[in-house]
Coordinates of C-alpha atoms in Angstrom, one line a residue:
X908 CA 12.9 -35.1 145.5
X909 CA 15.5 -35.5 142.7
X910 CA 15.9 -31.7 142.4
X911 CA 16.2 -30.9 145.6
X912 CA 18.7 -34.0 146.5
X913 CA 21.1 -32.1 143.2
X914 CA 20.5 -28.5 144.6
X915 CA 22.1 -29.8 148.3
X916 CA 24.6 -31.2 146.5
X917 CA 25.1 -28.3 144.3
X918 CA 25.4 -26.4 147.5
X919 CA 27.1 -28.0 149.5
X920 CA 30.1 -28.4 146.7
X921 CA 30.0 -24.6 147.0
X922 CA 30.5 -24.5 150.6
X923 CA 33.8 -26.6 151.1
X924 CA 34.9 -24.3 148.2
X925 CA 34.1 -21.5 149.8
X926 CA 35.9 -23.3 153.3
X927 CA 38.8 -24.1 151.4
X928 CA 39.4 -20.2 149.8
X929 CA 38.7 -18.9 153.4
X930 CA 40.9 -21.1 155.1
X931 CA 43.7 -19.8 152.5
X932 CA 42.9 -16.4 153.1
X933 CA 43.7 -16.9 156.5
X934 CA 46.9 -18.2 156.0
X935 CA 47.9 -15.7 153.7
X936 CA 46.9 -13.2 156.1
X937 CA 48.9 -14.7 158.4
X938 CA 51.9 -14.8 156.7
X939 CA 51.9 -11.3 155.4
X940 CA 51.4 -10.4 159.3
X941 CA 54.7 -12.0 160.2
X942 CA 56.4 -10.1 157.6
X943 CA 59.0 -7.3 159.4
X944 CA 56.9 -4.1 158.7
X945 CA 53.9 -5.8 157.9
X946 CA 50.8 -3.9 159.2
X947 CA 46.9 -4.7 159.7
X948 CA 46.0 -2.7 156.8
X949 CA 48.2 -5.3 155.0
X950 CA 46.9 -8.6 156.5
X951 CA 43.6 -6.9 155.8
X952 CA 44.3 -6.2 152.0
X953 CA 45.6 -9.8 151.7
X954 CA 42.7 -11.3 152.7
X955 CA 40.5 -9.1 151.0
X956 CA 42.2 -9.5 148.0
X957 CA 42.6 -13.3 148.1
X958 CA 38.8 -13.5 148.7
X959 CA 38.0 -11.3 145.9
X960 CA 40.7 -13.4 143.4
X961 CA 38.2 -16.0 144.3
X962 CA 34.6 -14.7 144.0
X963 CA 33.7 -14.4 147.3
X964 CA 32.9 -10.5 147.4
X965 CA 30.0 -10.6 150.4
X966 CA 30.5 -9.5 153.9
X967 CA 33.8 -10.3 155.3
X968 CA 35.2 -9.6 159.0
X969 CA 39.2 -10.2 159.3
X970 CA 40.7 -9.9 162.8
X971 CA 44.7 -10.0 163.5
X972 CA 46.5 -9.7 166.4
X973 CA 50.5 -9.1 167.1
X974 CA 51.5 -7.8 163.2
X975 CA 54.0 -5.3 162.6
X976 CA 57.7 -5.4 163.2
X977 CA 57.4 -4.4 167.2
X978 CA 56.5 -7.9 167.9
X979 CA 59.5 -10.7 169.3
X980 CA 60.8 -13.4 167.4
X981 CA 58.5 -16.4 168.3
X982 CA 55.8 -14.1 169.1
X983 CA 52.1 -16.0 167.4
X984 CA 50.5 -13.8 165.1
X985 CA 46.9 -14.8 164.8
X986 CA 44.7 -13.8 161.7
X987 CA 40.7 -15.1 162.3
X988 CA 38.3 -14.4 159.0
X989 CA 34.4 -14.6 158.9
X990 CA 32.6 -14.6 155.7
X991 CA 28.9 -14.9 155.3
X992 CA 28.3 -17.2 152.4
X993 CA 25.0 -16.5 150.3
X994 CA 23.6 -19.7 149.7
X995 CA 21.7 -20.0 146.5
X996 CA 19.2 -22.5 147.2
X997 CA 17.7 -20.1 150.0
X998 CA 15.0 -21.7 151.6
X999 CA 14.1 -24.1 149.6
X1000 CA 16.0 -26.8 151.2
X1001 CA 14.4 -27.1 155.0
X1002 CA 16.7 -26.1 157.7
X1003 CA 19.1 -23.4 155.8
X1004 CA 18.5 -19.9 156.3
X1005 CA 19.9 -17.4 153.2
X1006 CA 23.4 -17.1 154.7
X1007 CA 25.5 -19.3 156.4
X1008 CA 28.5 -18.0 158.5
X1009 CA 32.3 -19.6 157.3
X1010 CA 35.0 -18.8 159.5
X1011 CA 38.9 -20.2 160.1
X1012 CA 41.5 -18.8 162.4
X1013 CA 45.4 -19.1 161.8
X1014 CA 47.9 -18.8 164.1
X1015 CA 51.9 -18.6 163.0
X1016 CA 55.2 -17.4 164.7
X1017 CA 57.3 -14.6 163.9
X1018 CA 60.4 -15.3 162.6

């Protein structure tokens, strides 16, 4: 039982880590996509990039909407990030599956 109490804790440590990078990557994302000339591709690199810097090289699904320098002054740009997180503890622990699915959306204005 002493094991298994460590190996949730173990995991679950990684999991707000893993909240926390993705959550950053969003707002990074964000704020490159409210850069004049800024483009998906960028917002995309970003995040990629950020996540990467971090570790976290699995599946990841980045959606942005209003980047580039078309968009009004004011205008939200809005930068939403999935990442399946591979958990190491698989099934040993009851109730988690191998994966679990992180996700944060940020919104911010063009200036």
């Amino acid at each position: 039982i002493l094991v298994l109490l460590v190996l949730g804790i173990v995991e679950f440590g990684r999991i707000f880590m893993a909240q926390q990078v993705i959550t950053n990557a969003s707002r990074e994302g964000a704020r490159t996509g409210v850069l004049p000339g800024s483009t998906s591709t960028d917002v995309y690199n970003t995040v990629t990039n950020y996540l990467q810097a971090a570790g976290l090289t699995g599946t990841t699904n980045v959606s942005c909407t209003n980047v580039g320098s078309t968009v009004q002054p004011g205008a939200a740009t809005t930068v939403a990030v999935s990442y399946n997180l591979p958990l190491l503890t698989g099934t040993i622990i009851p109730g988690l599956g191998q994966t679990i699915t992180l996700s944060h959306t940020t919104v911010m204005r063009h200036e």
